[in-house]
């Protein structure tokens, strides 16, 4: 049985759904928001769990025979950055303790494409040395720290660590007003009948639709063997705002959308993730291009508030 912490969040729920599609039994945990998404089957076990509580985590292991862990649970930083680092580090360490106590096969943990910030090569690939560039956000700082903490903690334990450098992911279940991805707020404005602020046509960058991210993580979590401990998770293709506007117009022809020429910051290209390693070892290819993702998300939001 596979344990997915944060299993009712956007990426977590799609990972759980993909794991069940592959025939695996799953326990999905959530701390506060425990509403089961409509697309998850009834046989998915949902448990309320605070991953910073060692006793509660240990008790979960007493109830279920956990063979693998996908640790996606995390919090949103408030004004006190140290409190955020303390809580999410405690959650990570508690789950690493559980992985060792339960002697799981594989421990996959969420990292971030933000770990590459400071590298000028495009696309970003896993063989690039991570730069010592300042992290622009606490989440990026923590996700970068997750990598050596996890791989070192599991060294010589027989448990395979898998760091998931997850790209710019959006889709069903994401907060429509999220500050972390510009696409859902933009599409939400369109759905409200508003005219969104104009976008620079050639801006864009990495793109991953949540169902694809979940399927990629599920494949990495269940592969018979993996040759590496770090994998990019994304679509492997960049997008531009011009393509986004074209996709919206294909789904909603009457939408009033404006584009500004060029890029906000001048000539250049936005970075995106290379997924050759993921594809070679798991066979993953994205099911959604940008147009299909926009159409699917708009259809979802017609019947769901997020």
PDB file of C-alpha atoms in Angstrom:
ATOM      1  CA  UNK A   1       0.000   0.000   0.000  1.00  0.00           C
ATOM      2  CA  UNK A   2       1.310   3.432  -0.987  1.00  0.00           C
ATOM      3  CA  UNK A   3       1.016   6.379   1.377  1.00  0.00           C
ATOM      4  CA  UNK A   4       0.590   9.816  -0.210  1.00  0.00           C
ATOM      5  CA  UNK A   5       0.842  12.677   2.271  1.00  0.00           C
ATOM      6  CA  UNK A   6      -0.939  15.803   1.103  1.00  0.00           C
ATOM      7  CA  UNK A   7      -2.997  13.381  -0.945  1.00  0.00           C
ATOM      8  CA  UNK A   8      -6.023  15.648  -1.307  1.00  0.00           C
ATOM      9  CA  UNK A   9      -4.105  18.665  -2.567  1.00  0.00           C
ATOM     10  CA  UNK A  10      -3.870  19.501  -6.248  1.00  0.00           C
ATOM     11  CA  UNK A  11      -0.788  17.452  -7.095  1.00  0.00           C
ATOM     12  CA  UNK A  12      -1.423  14.898  -4.374  1.00  0.00           C
ATOM     13  CA  UNK A  13      -4.965  14.047  -5.460  1.00  0.00           C
ATOM     14  CA  UNK A  14      -3.930  13.617  -9.081  1.00  0.00           C
ATOM     15  CA  UNK A  15      -1.065  11.405  -7.934  1.00  0.00           C
ATOM     16  CA  UNK A  16      -3.483   9.301  -5.885  1.00  0.00           C
ATOM     17  CA  UNK A  17      -5.821   9.013  -8.872  1.00  0.00           C
ATOM     18  CA  UNK A  18      -2.984   7.923 -11.143  1.00  0.00           C
ATOM     19  CA  UNK A  19      -1.769   5.350  -8.619  1.00  0.00           C
ATOM     20  CA  UNK A  20      -5.238   3.805  -8.397  1.00  0.00           C
ATOM     21  CA  UNK A  21      -5.439   3.780 -12.205  1.00  0.00           C
ATOM     22  CA  UNK A  22      -2.238   1.709 -12.118  1.00  0.00           C
ATOM     23  CA  UNK A  23      -3.913  -0.750  -9.762  1.00  0.00           C
ATOM     24  CA  UNK A  24      -2.273   0.250  -6.467  1.00  0.00           C
ATOM     25  CA  UNK A  25      -3.952   0.557  -3.067  1.00  0.00           C
ATOM     26  CA  UNK A  26      -3.468   4.033  -1.629  1.00  0.00           C
ATOM     27  CA  UNK A  27      -3.799   5.823   1.698  1.00  0.00           C
ATOM     28  CA  UNK A  28      -4.156   9.578   1.131  1.00  0.00           C
ATOM     29  CA  UNK A  29      -3.616  11.901   4.067  1.00  0.00           C
ATOM     30  CA  UNK A  30      -4.681  15.490   4.593  1.00  0.00           C
ATOM     31  CA  UNK A  31      -4.311  17.794   7.579  1.00  0.00           C
ATOM     32  CA  UNK A  32      -7.184  20.252   7.371  1.00  0.00           C
ATOM     33  CA  UNK A  33      -8.998  20.013   4.045  1.00  0.00           C
ATOM     34  CA  UNK A  34     -10.406  16.478   3.901  1.00  0.00           C
ATOM     35  CA  UNK A  35     -13.059  16.810   1.174  1.00  0.00           C
ATOM     36  CA  UNK A  36     -12.561  13.955  -1.306  1.00  0.00           C
ATOM     37  CA  UNK A  37     -12.201  15.271  -4.886  1.00  0.00           C
ATOM     38  CA  UNK A  38     -14.908  14.025  -7.235  1.00  0.00           C
ATOM     39  CA  UNK A  39     -12.457  12.199  -9.500  1.00  0.00           C
ATOM     40  CA  UNK A  40     -11.025   9.947  -6.767  1.00  0.00           C
ATOM     41  CA  UNK A  41     -12.549   6.446  -6.485  1.00  0.00           C
ATOM     42  CA  UNK A  42     -14.365   5.438  -3.322  1.00  0.00           C
ATOM     43  CA  UNK A  43     -11.805   2.774  -2.430  1.00  0.00           C
ATOM     44  CA  UNK A  44      -9.081   5.350  -1.784  1.00  0.00           C
ATOM     45  CA  UNK A  45      -8.546   5.481   1.972  1.00  0.00           C
ATOM     46  CA  UNK A  46      -8.489   9.036   3.323  1.00  0.00           C
ATOM     47  CA  UNK A  47      -6.949   9.742   6.719  1.00  0.00           C
ATOM     48  CA  UNK A  48      -6.647  13.046   8.557  1.00  0.00           C
ATOM     49  CA  UNK A  49      -3.017  13.376   9.615  1.00  0.00           C
ATOM     50  CA  UNK A  50      -0.637  15.995  10.950  1.00  0.00           C
ATOM     51  CA  UNK A  51       2.708  14.857   9.517  1.00  0.00           C
ATOM     52  CA  UNK A  52       4.559  16.778  12.243  1.00  0.00           C
ATOM     53  CA  UNK A  53       3.036  14.466  14.897  1.00  0.00           C
ATOM     54  CA  UNK A  54       5.293  11.382  15.240  1.00  0.00           C
ATOM     55  CA  UNK A  55       2.760   9.461  17.345  1.00  0.00           C
ATOM     56  CA  UNK A  56      -0.022   9.998  14.808  1.00  0.00           C
ATOM     57  CA  UNK A  57       2.247   8.941  11.951  1.00  0.00           C
ATOM     58  CA  UNK A  58       3.375   5.837  13.848  1.00  0.00           C
ATOM     59  CA  UNK A  59      -0.256   4.928  14.552  1.00  0.00           C
ATOM     60  CA  UNK A  60      -1.036   5.191  10.851  1.00  0.00           C
ATOM     61  CA  UNK A  61       1.716   2.658  10.195  1.00  0.00           C
ATOM     62  CA  UNK A  62       0.147   0.336  12.745  1.00  0.00           C
ATOM     63  CA  UNK A  63      -3.159   0.419  10.846  1.00  0.00           C
ATOM     64  CA  UNK A  64      -1.791  -0.062   7.332  1.00  0.00           C
ATOM     65  CA  UNK A  65       1.062  -1.980   5.727  1.00  0.00           C
ATOM     66  CA  UNK A  66       2.857   0.880   3.958  1.00  0.00           C
ATOM     67  CA  UNK A  67       5.318  -0.179   1.260  1.00  0.00           C
ATOM     68  CA  UNK A  68       6.134   3.203  -0.334  1.00  0.00           C
ATOM     69  CA  UNK A  69       5.763   6.860   0.615  1.00  0.00           C
ATOM     70  CA  UNK A  70       5.106   9.872  -1.598  1.00  0.00           C
ATOM     71  CA  UNK A  71       5.578  12.909   0.624  1.00  0.00           C
ATOM     72  CA  UNK A  72       3.754  15.877  -0.885  1.00  0.00           C
ATOM     73  CA  UNK A  73       2.353  17.485   2.278  1.00  0.00           C
ATOM     74  CA  UNK A  74       3.422  21.051   2.911  1.00  0.00           C
ATOM     75  CA  UNK A  75       2.230  24.348   4.297  1.00  0.00           C
ATOM     76  CA  UNK A  76       2.043  27.907   2.986  1.00  0.00           C
ATOM     77  CA  UNK A  77       4.469  30.358   4.619  1.00  0.00           C
ATOM     78  CA  UNK A  78       3.052  33.141   6.750  1.00  0.00           C
ATOM     79  CA  UNK A  79       4.796  36.217   8.078  1.00  0.00           C
ATOM     80  CA  UNK A  80       7.136  34.103  10.231  1.00  0.00           C
ATOM     81  CA  UNK A  81       9.430  32.294   7.835  1.00  0.00           C
ATOM     82  CA  UNK A  82      11.189  30.393  10.611  1.00  0.00           C
ATOM     83  CA  UNK A  83       7.858  28.955  11.764  1.00  0.00           C
ATOM     84  CA  UNK A  84       7.233  27.730   8.217  1.00  0.00           C
ATOM     85  CA  UNK A  85      10.693  26.152   7.959  1.00  0.00           C
ATOM     86  CA  UNK A  86      10.282  24.545  11.391  1.00  0.00           C
ATOM     87  CA  UNK A  87       6.899  23.009  10.577  1.00  0.00           C
ATOM     88  CA  UNK A  88       7.752  21.663   7.131  1.00  0.00           C
ATOM     89  CA  UNK A  89      11.151  20.379   8.245  1.00  0.00           C
ATOM     90  CA  UNK A  90       9.466  18.598  11.155  1.00  0.00           C
ATOM     91  CA  UNK A  91       7.018  17.009   8.738  1.00  0.00           C
ATOM     92  CA  UNK A  92       9.813  15.851   6.436  1.00  0.00           C
ATOM     93  CA  UNK A  93      11.879  14.389   9.286  1.00  0.00           C
ATOM     94  CA  UNK A  94       8.864  12.645  10.798  1.00  0.00           C
ATOM     95  CA  UNK A  95       8.085  10.977   7.479  1.00  0.00           C
ATOM     96  CA  UNK A  96      11.740   9.997   6.985  1.00  0.00           C
ATOM     97  CA  UNK A  97      11.668   8.383  10.433  1.00  0.00           C
ATOM     98  CA  UNK A  98       8.516   6.512   9.417  1.00  0.00           C
ATOM     99  CA  UNK A  99      10.092   5.379   6.146  1.00  0.00           C
ATOM    100  CA  UNK A 100      12.998   3.874   8.057  1.00  0.00           C
ATOM    101  CA  UNK A 101      10.817   2.308  10.739  1.00  0.00           C
ATOM    102  CA  UNK A 102       8.473   0.756   8.168  1.00  0.00           C
ATOM    103  CA  UNK A 103      11.373  -0.183   5.846  1.00  0.00           C
ATOM    104  CA  UNK A 104       9.567   1.089   2.778  1.00  0.00           C
ATOM    105  CA  UNK A 105      10.923   0.452  -0.684  1.00  0.00           C
ATOM    106  CA  UNK A 106      10.909   4.029  -1.978  1.00  0.00           C
ATOM    107  CA  UNK A 107      10.472   7.520  -0.529  1.00  0.00           C
ATOM    108  CA  UNK A 108       9.530  10.169  -3.092  1.00  0.00           C
ATOM    109  CA  UNK A 109       9.469  13.806  -1.991  1.00  0.00           C
ATOM    110  CA  UNK A 110       8.375  17.047  -3.634  1.00  0.00           C
ATOM    111  CA  UNK A 111      11.135  19.366  -4.775  1.00  0.00           C
ATOM    112  CA  UNK A 112      10.833  22.306  -7.142  1.00  0.00           C
ATOM    113  CA  UNK A 113      12.028  23.638 -10.470  1.00  0.00           C
ATOM    114  CA  UNK A 114      12.986  26.701  -8.402  1.00  0.00           C
ATOM    115  CA  UNK A 115      16.094  24.829  -7.308  1.00  0.00           C
ATOM    116  CA  UNK A 116      17.585  25.599 -10.736  1.00  0.00           C
ATOM    117  CA  UNK A 117      17.193  29.370 -10.423  1.00  0.00           C
ATOM    118  CA  UNK A 118      20.519  30.966 -11.308  1.00  0.00           C
ATOM    119  CA  UNK A 119      21.340  28.534 -14.128  1.00  0.00           C
ATOM    120  CA  UNK A 120      21.239  30.137 -17.567  1.00  0.00           C
ATOM    121  CA  UNK A 121      21.084  26.908 -19.558  1.00  0.00           C
ATOM    122  CA  UNK A 122      17.718  26.157 -21.166  1.00  0.00           C
ATOM    123  CA  UNK A 123      16.097  23.699 -20.710  1.00  0.00           C
ATOM    124  CA  UNK A 124      16.987  22.823 -17.131  1.00  0.00           C
ATOM    125  CA  UNK A 125      18.065  19.187 -16.721  1.00  0.00           C
ATOM    126  CA  UNK A 126      18.968  17.077 -13.718  1.00  0.00           C
ATOM    127  CA  UNK A 127      22.719  16.937 -14.432  1.00  0.00           C
ATOM    128  CA  UNK A 128      23.095  20.679 -13.839  1.00  0.00           C
ATOM    129  CA  UNK A 129      24.814  21.536 -10.573  1.00  0.00           C
ATOM    130  CA  UNK A 130      22.430  23.546  -8.413  1.00  0.00           C
ATOM    131  CA  UNK A 131      23.629  27.128  -7.993  1.00  0.00           C
ATOM    132  CA  UNK A 132      24.061  28.927  -4.686  1.00  0.00           C
ATOM    133  CA  UNK A 133      21.703  31.650  -5.885  1.00  0.00           C
ATOM    134  CA  UNK A 134      19.405  33.363  -3.345  1.00  0.00           C
ATOM    135  CA  UNK A 135      15.963  31.762  -3.188  1.00  0.00           C
ATOM    136  CA  UNK A 136      13.242  34.325  -3.988  1.00  0.00           C
ATOM    137  CA  UNK A 137      10.590  32.581  -1.854  1.00  0.00           C
ATOM    138  CA  UNK A 138      10.613  30.473   1.349  1.00  0.00           C
ATOM    139  CA  UNK A 139       9.015  27.513  -0.432  1.00  0.00           C
ATOM    140  CA  UNK A 140      11.830  27.432  -2.992  1.00  0.00           C
ATOM    141  CA  UNK A 141      14.413  27.689  -0.212  1.00  0.00           C
ATOM    142  CA  UNK A 142      12.839  24.764   1.641  1.00  0.00           C
ATOM    143  CA  UNK A 143      12.375  22.586  -1.437  1.00  0.00           C
ATOM    144  CA  UNK A 144      16.032  23.069  -2.306  1.00  0.00           C
ATOM    145  CA  UNK A 145      17.028  22.024   1.217  1.00  0.00           C
ATOM    146  CA  UNK A 146      14.757  18.963   1.009  1.00  0.00           C
ATOM    147  CA  UNK A 147      17.034  17.327  -1.539  1.00  0.00           C
ATOM    148  CA  UNK A 148      20.236  16.770   0.498  1.00  0.00           C
ATOM    149  CA  UNK A 149      18.255  16.174   3.703  1.00  0.00           C
ATOM    150  CA  UNK A 150      16.297  13.346   2.092  1.00  0.00           C
ATOM    151  CA  UNK A 151      19.044  11.675   0.111  1.00  0.00           C
ATOM    152  CA  UNK A 152      21.498  11.826   3.020  1.00  0.00           C
ATOM    153  CA  UNK A 153      18.986  10.623   5.604  1.00  0.00           C
ATOM    154  CA  UNK A 154      18.189   7.524   3.524  1.00  0.00           C
ATOM    155  CA  UNK A 155      21.744   6.762   2.510  1.00  0.00           C
ATOM    156  CA  UNK A 156      22.715   3.135   3.267  1.00  0.00           C
ATOM    157  CA  UNK A 157      19.193   2.282   4.484  1.00  0.00           C
ATOM    158  CA  UNK A 158      18.098   0.297   1.426  1.00  0.00           C
ATOM    159  CA  UNK A 159      15.297   2.830   0.856  1.00  0.00           C
ATOM    160  CA  UNK A 160      15.479   4.610  -2.485  1.00  0.00           C
ATOM    161  CA  UNK A 161      15.095   8.375  -2.255  1.00  0.00           C
ATOM    162  CA  UNK A 162      13.411  10.027  -5.232  1.00  0.00           C
ATOM    163  CA  UNK A 163      13.460  13.826  -5.425  1.00  0.00           C
ATOM    164  CA  UNK A 164      10.673  15.189  -7.628  1.00  0.00           C
ATOM    165  CA  UNK A 165      11.675  18.531  -9.133  1.00  0.00           C
ATOM    166  CA  UNK A 166       8.126  19.507  -9.988  1.00  0.00           C
ATOM    167  CA  UNK A 167       7.541  22.106 -12.659  1.00  0.00           C
ATOM    168  CA  UNK A 168       5.041  24.937 -12.901  1.00  0.00           C
ATOM    169  CA  UNK A 169       1.911  22.893 -12.281  1.00  0.00           C
ATOM    170  CA  UNK A 170      -1.698  24.023 -12.378  1.00  0.00           C
ATOM    171  CA  UNK A 171      -5.113  22.468 -12.891  1.00  0.00           C
ATOM    172  CA  UNK A 172      -8.209  21.202 -11.073  1.00  0.00           C
ATOM    173  CA  UNK A 173      -8.137  21.777  -7.289  1.00  0.00           C
ATOM    174  CA  UNK A 174      -5.678  24.684  -7.463  1.00  0.00           C
ATOM    175  CA  UNK A 175      -6.809  27.846  -5.702  1.00  0.00           C
ATOM    176  CA  UNK A 176      -8.214  30.004  -8.535  1.00  0.00           C
ATOM    177  CA  UNK A 177      -6.610  33.066  -6.932  1.00  0.00           C
ATOM    178  CA  UNK A 178      -3.230  31.424  -6.361  1.00  0.00           C
ATOM    179  CA  UNK A 179      -0.192  33.715  -6.415  1.00  0.00           C
ATOM    180  CA  UNK A 180       2.035  30.807  -7.463  1.00  0.00           C
ATOM    181  CA  UNK A 181       0.822  30.330 -11.043  1.00  0.00           C
ATOM    182  CA  UNK A 182      -0.649  32.981 -13.313  1.00  0.00           C
ATOM    183  CA  UNK A 183      -2.840  30.683 -15.412  1.00  0.00           C
ATOM    184  CA  UNK A 184      -5.720  29.829 -12.993  1.00  0.00           C
ATOM    185  CA  UNK A 185      -6.353  33.486 -12.004  1.00  0.00           C
ATOM    186  CA  UNK A 186      -6.278  34.448 -15.682  1.00  0.00           C
ATOM    187  CA  UNK A 187      -8.762  31.728 -16.641  1.00  0.00           C
ATOM    188  CA  UNK A 188     -10.921  32.557 -13.627  1.00  0.00           C
ATOM    189  CA  UNK A 189     -11.238  36.140 -14.854  1.00  0.00           C
ATOM    190  CA  UNK A 190     -12.321  34.826 -18.248  1.00  0.00           C
ATOM    191  CA  UNK A 191     -14.940  32.590 -16.610  1.00  0.00           C
ATOM    192  CA  UNK A 192     -16.294  35.607 -14.708  1.00  0.00           C
ATOM    193  CA  UNK A 193     -16.766  37.388 -18.037  1.00  0.00           C
ATOM    194  CA  UNK A 194     -14.020  39.887 -17.290  1.00  0.00           C
ATOM    195  CA  UNK A 195     -11.325  41.204 -19.597  1.00  0.00           C
ATOM    196  CA  UNK A 196      -8.038  40.101 -18.002  1.00  0.00           C
ATOM    197  CA  UNK A 197      -5.061  42.429 -17.876  1.00  0.00           C
ATOM    198  CA  UNK A 198      -3.076  42.152 -21.124  1.00  0.00           C
ATOM    199  CA  UNK A 199      -0.194  39.689 -21.224  1.00  0.00           C
ATOM    200  CA  UNK A 200       3.137  39.944 -22.993  1.00  0.00           C
ATOM    201  CA  UNK A 201       2.806  37.586 -25.933  1.00  0.00           C
ATOM    202  CA  UNK A 202       6.236  35.950 -25.712  1.00  0.00           C
ATOM    203  CA  UNK A 203       6.385  35.514 -21.928  1.00  0.00           C
ATOM    204  CA  UNK A 204       5.721  32.019 -20.640  1.00  0.00           C
ATOM    205  CA  UNK A 205       7.987  29.189 -19.596  1.00  0.00           C
ATOM    206  CA  UNK A 206       7.470  25.840 -17.926  1.00  0.00           C
ATOM    207  CA  UNK A 207       4.044  24.233 -18.048  1.00  0.00           C
ATOM    208  CA  UNK A 208       2.618  21.093 -16.479  1.00  0.00           C
ATOM    209  CA  UNK A 209      -1.041  20.178 -16.127  1.00  0.00           C
ATOM    210  CA  UNK A 210      -1.871  18.574 -12.777  1.00  0.00           C
ATOM    211  CA  UNK A 211      -3.194  15.233 -14.125  1.00  0.00           C
ATOM    212  CA  UNK A 212       0.064  14.797 -16.042  1.00  0.00           C
ATOM    213  CA  UNK A 213       2.136  15.697 -12.972  1.00  0.00           C
ATOM    214  CA  UNK A 214       0.235  13.143 -10.913  1.00  0.00           C
ATOM    215  CA  UNK A 215       0.728  10.421 -13.511  1.00  0.00           C
ATOM    216  CA  UNK A 216       4.461  11.149 -13.765  1.00  0.00           C
ATOM    217  CA  UNK A 217       4.849  10.946  -9.976  1.00  0.00           C
ATOM    218  CA  UNK A 218       2.839   7.714  -9.885  1.00  0.00           C
ATOM    219  CA  UNK A 219       5.093   6.156 -12.530  1.00  0.00           C
ATOM    220  CA  UNK A 220       8.227   7.190 -10.650  1.00  0.00           C
ATOM    221  CA  UNK A 221       6.799   5.858  -7.398  1.00  0.00           C
ATOM    222  CA  UNK A 222       5.974   2.439  -8.820  1.00  0.00           C
ATOM    223  CA  UNK A 223       8.689   1.766 -11.404  1.00  0.00           C
ATOM    224  CA  UNK A 224      10.465  -1.542 -10.842  1.00  0.00           C
ATOM    225  CA  UNK A 225      13.840   0.198 -10.920  1.00  0.00           C
ATOM    226  CA  UNK A 226      15.085   3.767 -11.165  1.00  0.00           C
ATOM    227  CA  UNK A 227      18.633   4.690 -12.125  1.00  0.00           C
ATOM    228  CA  UNK A 228      18.696   8.092 -10.428  1.00  0.00           C
ATOM    229  CA  UNK A 229      17.449   9.860  -7.317  1.00  0.00           C
ATOM    230  CA  UNK A 230      16.384  13.150  -8.949  1.00  0.00           C
ATOM    231  CA  UNK A 231      13.751  13.559 -11.681  1.00  0.00           C
ATOM    232  CA  UNK A 232      12.185  16.567 -13.363  1.00  0.00           C
ATOM    233  CA  UNK A 233       8.387  16.345 -13.446  1.00  0.00           C
ATOM    234  CA  UNK A 234       6.715  18.500 -16.068  1.00  0.00           C
ATOM    235  CA  UNK A 235       5.541  18.502 -19.691  1.00  0.00           C
ATOM    236  CA  UNK A 236       8.988  18.956 -21.206  1.00  0.00           C
ATOM    237  CA  UNK A 237       7.666  21.782 -23.400  1.00  0.00           C
ATOM    238  CA  UNK A 238       7.521  25.535 -22.776  1.00  0.00           C
ATOM    239  CA  UNK A 239       4.471  27.660 -23.449  1.00  0.00           C
ATOM    240  CA  UNK A 240       3.938  31.296 -24.379  1.00  0.00           C
ATOM    241  CA  UNK A 241       1.120  33.637 -23.475  1.00  0.00           C
ATOM    242  CA  UNK A 242       0.246  33.842 -27.163  1.00  0.00           C
ATOM    243  CA  UNK A 243      -0.436  30.099 -27.080  1.00  0.00           C
ATOM    244  CA  UNK A 244      -2.454  30.538 -23.892  1.00  0.00           C
ATOM    245  CA  UNK A 245      -4.669  33.187 -25.462  1.00  0.00           C
ATOM    246  CA  UNK A 246      -5.132  31.050 -28.588  1.00  0.00           C
ATOM    247  CA  UNK A 247      -6.164  28.115 -26.389  1.00  0.00           C
ATOM    248  CA  UNK A 248      -8.694  30.229 -24.490  1.00  0.00           C
ATOM    249  CA  UNK A 249     -10.149  31.597 -27.730  1.00  0.00           C
ATOM    250  CA  UNK A 250     -10.516  28.036 -29.052  1.00  0.00           C
ATOM    251  CA  UNK A 251     -12.584  27.136 -25.979  1.00  0.00           C
ATOM    252  CA  UNK A 252     -14.382  30.485 -25.500  1.00  0.00           C
ATOM    253  CA  UNK A 253     -14.394  32.344 -28.855  1.00  0.00           C
ATOM    254  CA  UNK A 254     -16.099  35.453 -27.453  1.00  0.00           C
ATOM    255  CA  UNK A 255     -13.505  36.008 -24.694  1.00  0.00           C
ATOM    256  CA  UNK A 256     -11.950  39.475 -24.826  1.00  0.00           C
ATOM    257  CA  UNK A 257      -8.211  38.983 -24.483  1.00  0.00           C
ATOM    258  CA  UNK A 258      -5.356  41.351 -25.210  1.00  0.00           C
ATOM    259  CA  UNK A 259      -1.663  40.762 -25.879  1.00  0.00           C
ATOM    260  CA  UNK A 260       1.299  43.082 -25.704  1.00  0.00           C
ATOM    261  CA  UNK A 261       4.135  42.585 -28.147  1.00  0.00           C
ATOM    262  CA  UNK A 262       7.329  40.855 -27.062  1.00  0.00           C
ATOM    263  CA  UNK A 263       8.454  40.113 -23.525  1.00  0.00           C
ATOM    264  CA  UNK A 264       8.164  42.124 -20.340  1.00  0.00           C
ATOM    265  CA  UNK A 265      11.910  41.845 -19.669  1.00  0.00           C
ATOM    266  CA  UNK A 266      13.091  42.196 -23.259  1.00  0.00           C
ATOM    267  CA  UNK A 267      14.582  39.593 -25.623  1.00  0.00           C
ATOM    268  CA  UNK A 268      15.295  36.115 -24.320  1.00  0.00           C
ATOM    269  CA  UNK A 269      13.631  32.846 -23.396  1.00  0.00           C
ATOM    270  CA  UNK A 270      11.944  31.598 -20.258  1.00  0.00           C
ATOM    271  CA  UNK A 271      13.353  28.411 -18.711  1.00  0.00           C
ATOM    272  CA  UNK A 272      11.552  25.094 -18.643  1.00  0.00           C
ATOM    273  CA  UNK A 273      12.272  21.546 -17.505  1.00  0.00           C
ATOM    274  CA  UNK A 274      13.783  18.790 -19.602  1.00  0.00           C
ATOM    275  CA  UNK A 275      12.018  15.463 -18.872  1.00  0.00           C
ATOM    276  CA  UNK A 276      14.125  13.090 -20.978  1.00  0.00           C
ATOM    277  CA  UNK A 277      15.216  11.171 -17.861  1.00  0.00           C
ATOM    278  CA  UNK A 278      11.606  10.737 -16.712  1.00  0.00           C
ATOM    279  CA  UNK A 279      10.460   9.612 -20.155  1.00  0.00           C
ATOM    280  CA  UNK A 280      13.351   7.206 -20.724  1.00  0.00           C
ATOM    281  CA  UNK A 281      12.911   5.407 -17.412  1.00  0.00           C
ATOM    282  CA  UNK A 282       9.117   5.359 -17.064  1.00  0.00           C
ATOM    283  CA  UNK A 283       7.725   5.846 -20.571  1.00  0.00           C
ATOM    284  CA  UNK A 284       5.905   8.996 -19.438  1.00  0.00           C
ATOM    285  CA  UNK A 285       4.665  11.414 -22.062  1.00  0.00           C
ATOM    286  CA  UNK A 286       2.174  14.176 -21.237  1.00  0.00           C
ATOM    287  CA  UNK A 287      -1.438  13.549 -22.205  1.00  0.00           C
ATOM    288  CA  UNK A 288      -2.225  17.289 -22.301  1.00  0.00           C
ATOM    289  CA  UNK A 289      -0.788  19.992 -24.468  1.00  0.00           C
ATOM    290  CA  UNK A 290      -1.662  23.573 -23.494  1.00  0.00           C
ATOM    291  CA  UNK A 291      -4.830  23.719 -25.601  1.00  0.00           C
ATOM    292  CA  UNK A 292      -6.158  20.444 -24.179  1.00  0.00           C
ATOM    293  CA  UNK A 293      -5.260  21.521 -20.631  1.00  0.00           C
ATOM    294  CA  UNK A 294      -7.076  24.850 -20.968  1.00  0.00           C
ATOM    295  CA  UNK A 295     -10.168  23.173 -22.402  1.00  0.00           C
ATOM    296  CA  UNK A 296     -10.173  20.530 -19.662  1.00  0.00           C
ATOM    297  CA  UNK A 297      -9.669  23.073 -16.879  1.00  0.00           C
ATOM    298  CA  UNK A 298     -12.412  25.374 -18.150  1.00  0.00           C
ATOM    299  CA  UNK A 299     -14.803  22.415 -18.336  1.00  0.00           C
ATOM    300  CA  UNK A 300     -13.869  21.391 -14.780  1.00  0.00           C
ATOM    301  CA  UNK A 301     -14.385  24.890 -13.425  1.00  0.00           C
ATOM    302  CA  UNK A 302     -17.848  25.031 -14.969  1.00  0.00           C
ATOM    303  CA  UNK A 303     -18.958  22.588 -12.265  1.00  0.00           C
ATOM    304  CA  UNK A 304     -16.360  23.126  -9.483  1.00  0.00           C
ATOM    305  CA  UNK A 305     -15.272  26.217  -7.598  1.00  0.00           C
ATOM    306  CA  UNK A 306     -11.625  25.125  -7.728  1.00  0.00           C
TER     307      UNK A 306
END
